[in-house]
Short mmCIF file of C-alpha atoms and ligand atoms in Angstrom, two decimals:
data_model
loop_
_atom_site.label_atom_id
_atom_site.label_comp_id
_atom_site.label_asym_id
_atom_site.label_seq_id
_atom_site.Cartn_x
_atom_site.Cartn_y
_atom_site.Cartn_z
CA UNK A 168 18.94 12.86 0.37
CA UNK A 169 18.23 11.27 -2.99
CA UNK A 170 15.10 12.23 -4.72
CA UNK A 171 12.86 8.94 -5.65
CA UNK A 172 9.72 10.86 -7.43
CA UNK A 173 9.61 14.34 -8.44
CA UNK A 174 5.82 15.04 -9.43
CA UNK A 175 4.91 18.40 -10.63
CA UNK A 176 1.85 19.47 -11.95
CA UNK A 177 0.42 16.33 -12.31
CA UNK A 178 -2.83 15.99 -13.63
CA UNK A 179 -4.74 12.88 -15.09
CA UNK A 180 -8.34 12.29 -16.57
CA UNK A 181 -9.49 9.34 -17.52
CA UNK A 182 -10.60 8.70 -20.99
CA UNK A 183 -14.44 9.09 -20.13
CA UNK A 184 -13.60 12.64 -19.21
CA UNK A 185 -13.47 12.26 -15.53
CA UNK A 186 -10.52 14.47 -13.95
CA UNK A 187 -8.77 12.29 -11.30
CA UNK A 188 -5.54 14.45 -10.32
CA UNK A 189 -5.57 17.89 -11.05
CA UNK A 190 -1.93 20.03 -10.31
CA UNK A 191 -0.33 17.70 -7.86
CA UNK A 192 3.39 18.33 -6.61
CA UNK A 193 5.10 15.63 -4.56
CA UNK A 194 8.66 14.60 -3.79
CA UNK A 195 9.27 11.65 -2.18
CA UNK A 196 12.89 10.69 -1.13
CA UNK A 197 15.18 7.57 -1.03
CA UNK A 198 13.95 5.45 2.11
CA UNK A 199 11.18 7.50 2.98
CA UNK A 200 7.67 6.07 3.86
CA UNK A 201 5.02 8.09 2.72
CA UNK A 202 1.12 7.51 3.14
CA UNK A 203 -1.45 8.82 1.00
CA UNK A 204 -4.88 9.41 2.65
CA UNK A 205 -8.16 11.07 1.41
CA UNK A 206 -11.49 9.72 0.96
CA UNK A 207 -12.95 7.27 -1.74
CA UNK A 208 -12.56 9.05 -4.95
CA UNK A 209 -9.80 11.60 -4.14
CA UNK A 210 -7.39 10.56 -7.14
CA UNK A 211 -4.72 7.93 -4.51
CA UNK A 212 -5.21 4.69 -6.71
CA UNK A 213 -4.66 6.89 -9.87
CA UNK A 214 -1.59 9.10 -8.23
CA UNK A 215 0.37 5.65 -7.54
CA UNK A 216 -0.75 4.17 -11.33
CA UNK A 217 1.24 7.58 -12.56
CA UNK A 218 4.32 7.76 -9.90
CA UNK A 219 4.44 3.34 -11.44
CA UNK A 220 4.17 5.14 -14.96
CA UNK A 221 1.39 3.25 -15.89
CA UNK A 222 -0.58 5.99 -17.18
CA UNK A 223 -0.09 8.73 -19.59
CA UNK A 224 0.03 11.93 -17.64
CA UNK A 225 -0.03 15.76 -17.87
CA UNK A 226 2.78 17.20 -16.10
CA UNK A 227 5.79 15.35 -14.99
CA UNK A 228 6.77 12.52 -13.15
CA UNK A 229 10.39 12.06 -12.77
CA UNK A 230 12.05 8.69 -10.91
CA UNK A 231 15.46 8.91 -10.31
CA UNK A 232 15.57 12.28 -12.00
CA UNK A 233 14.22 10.58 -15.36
CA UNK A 234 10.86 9.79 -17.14
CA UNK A 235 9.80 6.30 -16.95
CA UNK A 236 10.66 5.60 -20.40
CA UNK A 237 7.29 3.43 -20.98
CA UNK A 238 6.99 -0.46 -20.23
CA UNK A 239 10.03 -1.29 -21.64
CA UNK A 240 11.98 0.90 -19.14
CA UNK A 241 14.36 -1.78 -17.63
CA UNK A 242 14.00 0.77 -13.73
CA UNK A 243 9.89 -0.05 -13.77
CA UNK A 244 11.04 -3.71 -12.51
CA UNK A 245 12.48 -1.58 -9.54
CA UNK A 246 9.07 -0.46 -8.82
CA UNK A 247 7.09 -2.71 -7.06
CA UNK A 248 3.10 -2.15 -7.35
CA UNK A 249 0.19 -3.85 -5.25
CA UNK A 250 -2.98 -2.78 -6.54
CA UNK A 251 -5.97 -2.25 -5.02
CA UNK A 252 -7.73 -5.42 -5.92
CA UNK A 253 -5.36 -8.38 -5.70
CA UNK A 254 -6.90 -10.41 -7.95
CA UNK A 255 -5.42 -7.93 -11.31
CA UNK A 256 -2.18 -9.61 -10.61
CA UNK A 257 -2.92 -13.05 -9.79
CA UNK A 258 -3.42 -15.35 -12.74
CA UNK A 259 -1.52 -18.64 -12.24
CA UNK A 260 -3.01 -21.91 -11.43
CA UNK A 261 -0.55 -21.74 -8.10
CA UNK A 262 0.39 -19.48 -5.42
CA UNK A 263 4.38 -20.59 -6.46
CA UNK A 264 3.95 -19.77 -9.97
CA UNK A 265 2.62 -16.53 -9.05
CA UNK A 266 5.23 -15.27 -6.68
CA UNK A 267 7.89 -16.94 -8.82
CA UNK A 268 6.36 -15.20 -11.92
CA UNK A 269 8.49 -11.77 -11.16
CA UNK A 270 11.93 -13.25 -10.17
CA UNK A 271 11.87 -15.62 -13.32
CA UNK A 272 10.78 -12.34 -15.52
CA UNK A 273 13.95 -10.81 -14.23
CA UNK A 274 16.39 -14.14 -15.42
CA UNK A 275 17.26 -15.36 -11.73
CA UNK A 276 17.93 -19.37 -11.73
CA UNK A 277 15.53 -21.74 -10.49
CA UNK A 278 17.19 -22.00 -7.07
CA UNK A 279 16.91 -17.92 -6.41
CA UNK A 280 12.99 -18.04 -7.92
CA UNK A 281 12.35 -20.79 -5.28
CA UNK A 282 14.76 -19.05 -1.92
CA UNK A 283 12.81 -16.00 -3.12
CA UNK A 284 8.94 -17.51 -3.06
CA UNK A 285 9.99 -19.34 -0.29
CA UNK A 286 11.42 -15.37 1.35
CA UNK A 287 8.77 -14.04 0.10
CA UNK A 288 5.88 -16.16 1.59
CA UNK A 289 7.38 -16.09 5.03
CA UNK A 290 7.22 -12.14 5.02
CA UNK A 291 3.18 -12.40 4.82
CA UNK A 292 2.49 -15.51 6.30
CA UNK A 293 1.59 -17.73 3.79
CA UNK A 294 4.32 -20.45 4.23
CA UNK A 295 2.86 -24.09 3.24
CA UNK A 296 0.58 -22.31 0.22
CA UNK A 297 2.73 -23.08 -2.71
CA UNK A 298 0.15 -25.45 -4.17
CA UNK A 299 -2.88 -23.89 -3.25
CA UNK A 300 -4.89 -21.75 -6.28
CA UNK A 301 -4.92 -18.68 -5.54
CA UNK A 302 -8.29 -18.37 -7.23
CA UNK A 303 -9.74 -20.81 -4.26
CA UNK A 304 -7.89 -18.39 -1.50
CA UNK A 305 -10.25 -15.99 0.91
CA UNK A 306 -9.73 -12.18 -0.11
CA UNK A 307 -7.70 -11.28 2.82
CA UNK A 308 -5.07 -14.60 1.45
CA UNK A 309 -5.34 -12.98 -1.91
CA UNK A 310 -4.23 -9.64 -0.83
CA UNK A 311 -1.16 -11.53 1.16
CA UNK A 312 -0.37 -13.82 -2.12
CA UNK A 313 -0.18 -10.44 -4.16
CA UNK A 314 2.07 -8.60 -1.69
CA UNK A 315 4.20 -11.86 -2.02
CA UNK A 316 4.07 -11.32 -5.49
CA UNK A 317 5.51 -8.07 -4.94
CA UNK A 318 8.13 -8.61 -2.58
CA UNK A 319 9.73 -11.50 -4.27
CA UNK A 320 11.30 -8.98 -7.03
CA UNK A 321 12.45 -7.17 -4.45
CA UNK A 322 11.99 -3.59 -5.74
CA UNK A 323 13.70 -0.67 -4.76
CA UNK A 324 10.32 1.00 -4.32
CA UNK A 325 7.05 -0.05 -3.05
CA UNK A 326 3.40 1.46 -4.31
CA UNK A 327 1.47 0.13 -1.72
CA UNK A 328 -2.75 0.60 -2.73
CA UNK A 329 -5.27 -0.37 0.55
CA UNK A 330 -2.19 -3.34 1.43
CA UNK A 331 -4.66 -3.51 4.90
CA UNK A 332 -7.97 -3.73 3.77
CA UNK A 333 -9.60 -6.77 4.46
CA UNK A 334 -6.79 -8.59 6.66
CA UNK A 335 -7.33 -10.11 9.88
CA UNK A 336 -6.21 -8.21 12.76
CA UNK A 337 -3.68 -10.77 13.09
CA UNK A 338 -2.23 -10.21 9.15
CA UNK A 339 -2.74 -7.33 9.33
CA UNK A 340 -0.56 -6.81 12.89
CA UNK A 341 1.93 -8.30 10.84
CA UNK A 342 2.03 -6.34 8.08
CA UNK A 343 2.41 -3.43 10.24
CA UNK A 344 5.54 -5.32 11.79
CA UNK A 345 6.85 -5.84 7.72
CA UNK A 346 6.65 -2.13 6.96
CA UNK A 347 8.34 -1.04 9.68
CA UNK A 348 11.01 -3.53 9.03
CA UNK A 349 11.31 -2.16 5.64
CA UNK A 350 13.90 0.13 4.79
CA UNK A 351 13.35 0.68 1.07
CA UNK A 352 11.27 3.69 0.03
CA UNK A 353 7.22 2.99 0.47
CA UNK A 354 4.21 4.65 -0.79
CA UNK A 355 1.10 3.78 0.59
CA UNK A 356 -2.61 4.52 -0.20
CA UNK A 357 -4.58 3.64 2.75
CA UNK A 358 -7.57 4.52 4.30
CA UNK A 359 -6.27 2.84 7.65
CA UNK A 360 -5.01 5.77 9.65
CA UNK A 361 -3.25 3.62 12.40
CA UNK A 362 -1.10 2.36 9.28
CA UNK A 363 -0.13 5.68 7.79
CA UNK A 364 -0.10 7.04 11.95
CA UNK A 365 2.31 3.96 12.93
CA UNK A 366 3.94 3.42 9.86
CA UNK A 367 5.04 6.38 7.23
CA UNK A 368 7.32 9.41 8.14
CA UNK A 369 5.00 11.71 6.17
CA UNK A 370 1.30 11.60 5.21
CA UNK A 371 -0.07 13.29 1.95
CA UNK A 372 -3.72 14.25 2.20
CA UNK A 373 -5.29 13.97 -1.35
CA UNK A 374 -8.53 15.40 -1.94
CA UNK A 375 -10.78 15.88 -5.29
CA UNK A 376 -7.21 15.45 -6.81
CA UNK A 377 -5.12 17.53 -5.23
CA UNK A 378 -2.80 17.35 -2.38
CA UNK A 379 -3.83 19.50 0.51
CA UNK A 380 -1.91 18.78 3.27
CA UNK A 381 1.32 17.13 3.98
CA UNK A 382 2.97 16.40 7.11
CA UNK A 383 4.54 14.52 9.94
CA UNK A 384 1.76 11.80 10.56
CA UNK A 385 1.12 13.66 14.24
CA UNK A 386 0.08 17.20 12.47
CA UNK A 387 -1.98 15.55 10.08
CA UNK A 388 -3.85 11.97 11.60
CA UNK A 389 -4.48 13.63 15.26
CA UNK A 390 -5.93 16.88 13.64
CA UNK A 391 -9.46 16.09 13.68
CA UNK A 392 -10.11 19.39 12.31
CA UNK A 393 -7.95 18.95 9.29
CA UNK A 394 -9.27 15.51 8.36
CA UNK A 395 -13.17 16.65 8.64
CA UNK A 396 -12.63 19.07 6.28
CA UNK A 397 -11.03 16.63 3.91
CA UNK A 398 -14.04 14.12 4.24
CA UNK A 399 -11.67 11.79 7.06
CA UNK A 400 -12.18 11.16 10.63
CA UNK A 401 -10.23 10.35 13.61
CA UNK A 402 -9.29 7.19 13.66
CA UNK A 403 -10.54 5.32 16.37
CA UNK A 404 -7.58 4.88 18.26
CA UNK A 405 -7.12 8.95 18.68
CA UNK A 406 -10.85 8.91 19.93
CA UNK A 407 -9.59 6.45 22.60
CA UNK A 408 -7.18 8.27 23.22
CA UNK A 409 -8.80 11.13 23.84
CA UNK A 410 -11.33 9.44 26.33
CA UNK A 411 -13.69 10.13 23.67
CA UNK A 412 -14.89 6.40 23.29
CA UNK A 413 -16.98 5.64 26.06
CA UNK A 414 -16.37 1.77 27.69
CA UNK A 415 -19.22 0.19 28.98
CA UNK A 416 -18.41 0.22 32.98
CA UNK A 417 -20.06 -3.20 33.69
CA UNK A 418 -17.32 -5.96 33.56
CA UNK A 419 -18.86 -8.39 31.01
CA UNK A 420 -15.61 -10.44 31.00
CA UNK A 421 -17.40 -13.30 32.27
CA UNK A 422 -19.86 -13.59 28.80
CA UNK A 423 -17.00 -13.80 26.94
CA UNK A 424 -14.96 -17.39 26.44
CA UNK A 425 -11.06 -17.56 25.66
CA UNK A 426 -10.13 -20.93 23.79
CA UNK A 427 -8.38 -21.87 27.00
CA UNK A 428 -11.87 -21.58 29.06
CA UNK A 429 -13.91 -23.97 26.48
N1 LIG B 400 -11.06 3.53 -14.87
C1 LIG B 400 -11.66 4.67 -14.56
N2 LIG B 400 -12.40 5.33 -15.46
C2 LIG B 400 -13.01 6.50 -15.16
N3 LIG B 400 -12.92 7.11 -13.97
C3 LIG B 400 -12.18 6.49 -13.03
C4 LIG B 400 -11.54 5.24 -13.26
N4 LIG B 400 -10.89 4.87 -12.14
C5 LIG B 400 -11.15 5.86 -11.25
N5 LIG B 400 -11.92 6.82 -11.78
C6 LIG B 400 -12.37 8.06 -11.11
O1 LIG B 400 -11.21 8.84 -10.78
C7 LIG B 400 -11.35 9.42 -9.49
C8 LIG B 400 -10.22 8.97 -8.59
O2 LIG B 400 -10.32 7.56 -8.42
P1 LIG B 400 -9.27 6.73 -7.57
O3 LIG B 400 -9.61 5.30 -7.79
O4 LIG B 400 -7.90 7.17 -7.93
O5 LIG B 400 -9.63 7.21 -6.10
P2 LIG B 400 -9.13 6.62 -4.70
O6 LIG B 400 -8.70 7.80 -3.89
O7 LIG B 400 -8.17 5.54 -4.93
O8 LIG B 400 -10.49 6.06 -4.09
P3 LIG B 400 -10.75 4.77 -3.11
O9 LIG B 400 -10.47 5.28 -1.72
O10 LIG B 400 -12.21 4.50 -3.31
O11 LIG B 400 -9.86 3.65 -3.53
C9 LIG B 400 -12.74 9.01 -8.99
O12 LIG B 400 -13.62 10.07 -9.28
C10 LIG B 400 -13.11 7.81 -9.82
O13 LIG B 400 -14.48 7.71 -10.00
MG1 LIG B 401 -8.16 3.56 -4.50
#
């Protein structure tokens, strides 16, 4: 299998002297879907701002079996990267000049821009808000716009940061459907463990800046042991599971109205 990212020794601090990565080795390989979990803090927004090559680093970080040679580097546009907070990458007065921003960066023709806003839309559910500022847009919209933004240069690689966190269940049901859809090679910081459980082939614990555990995401999201002593805990869905999460007995169905019933 072809090797994406080769990180070794990888170690970042940031210029106030705070030390966000310190020694990490990863490899992550063509088509693979890789989470990275670990509580606030742990280094995953700065470990997918290096593997982009946005940051100067210690160590190495090879993609493709080369440096990233800086911003110039012609292979970055084959990295897509949603950050953390959407609203770093949105900055046009329209949802379509924002996803189109990318494609026309990369010379396609008008008609490609628009099949490819158009594409890209569709994927998260935001078809019919082309016109709409993104600026008036909910958080959870915001988040969807940026992914858009993201998928309409259709990278060869995906840096995914929190791509879950304030979504609807419904959004974000979808997005879960769009990942696994996705064949191109993912990276995903998340603190939603049903994502990384559901969605990646391999999770990457991160912790104080280092990787600690790495495995197939049943060794690592349904060891409660392993997450507490990372600062994680079962997700919710493992407590269930489990018959850990107790269920009231009494039916209260009746308090509770469906559209239909009003
Ligand atoms: N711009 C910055 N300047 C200084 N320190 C920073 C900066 N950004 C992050 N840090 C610090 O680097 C460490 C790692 O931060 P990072 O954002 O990578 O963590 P994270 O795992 O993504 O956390 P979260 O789950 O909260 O998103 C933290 O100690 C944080 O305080
Ligand atoms: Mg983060």
């Amino acid at each position: 299998m072809t090797k994406i990212f080769e990180v070794r020794s990888l170690s970042y601090t940031y210029p106030d002297g705070r030390q966000a990565l310190r020694g990490v080795n990863l490899e992550v390989f063509s088509g693979e879907a890789v989470a990275i979990i670990g509580p606030n803090g742990a280094g995953k927004s700065t470990l997918l701002l290096a593997l982009a090559g946005l940051i100067p680093v210690e160590g190495e970080v090879l993609y493709k079996g080369r440096h990233l040679n800086g911003l110039k580097d012609p292979r970055r546009l084959e990295i897509g990267i949603l950050f953390q907070d959407p609203d770093t990458q949105l900055f046009s007065l329209t949802v379509y000049e924002d996803v189109a921003f990318g494609p026309r960066q990369m010379g396609f023709s008008e008609e490609e821009v628009h099949r490819r806003v158009k594409e890209a839309l569709e994927k998260v559910g935001l078809s019919g808000f082309e016109e709409r500022s993104p600026h008036h847009l909910s958080f959870g919209e915001r988040r969807r716009v940026a992914l858009a933004t993201v998928l309409s240069m259709q990278p060869d690689v995906l840096l995914l940061d929190e791509p879950t966190s304030n979504l609807d269940p419904r959004a974000r049901k979808q997005f879960l459907e769009l990942m696994k859809g996705l064949r191109l090679t993912r990276i995903v910081a998340t603190h939603d463990l049903e994502l990384a459980y559901e969605t990646a082939d391999r999770v990457v614990v991160l912790y104080q800046g280092k990787v600690v555990a790495c495995g197939r995401p049943s060794d690592v999201i349904l060891n409660e042991k392993l997450l507490k002593s990372y600062g994680l805990e079962l997700p919710l869905f493992v407590r269930y599971l489990k018959g850990e999460v107790e269920y009231a007995r009494k039916d209260k169905a009746s308090l509770l109205s469906t559209p239909d019933a009003l």
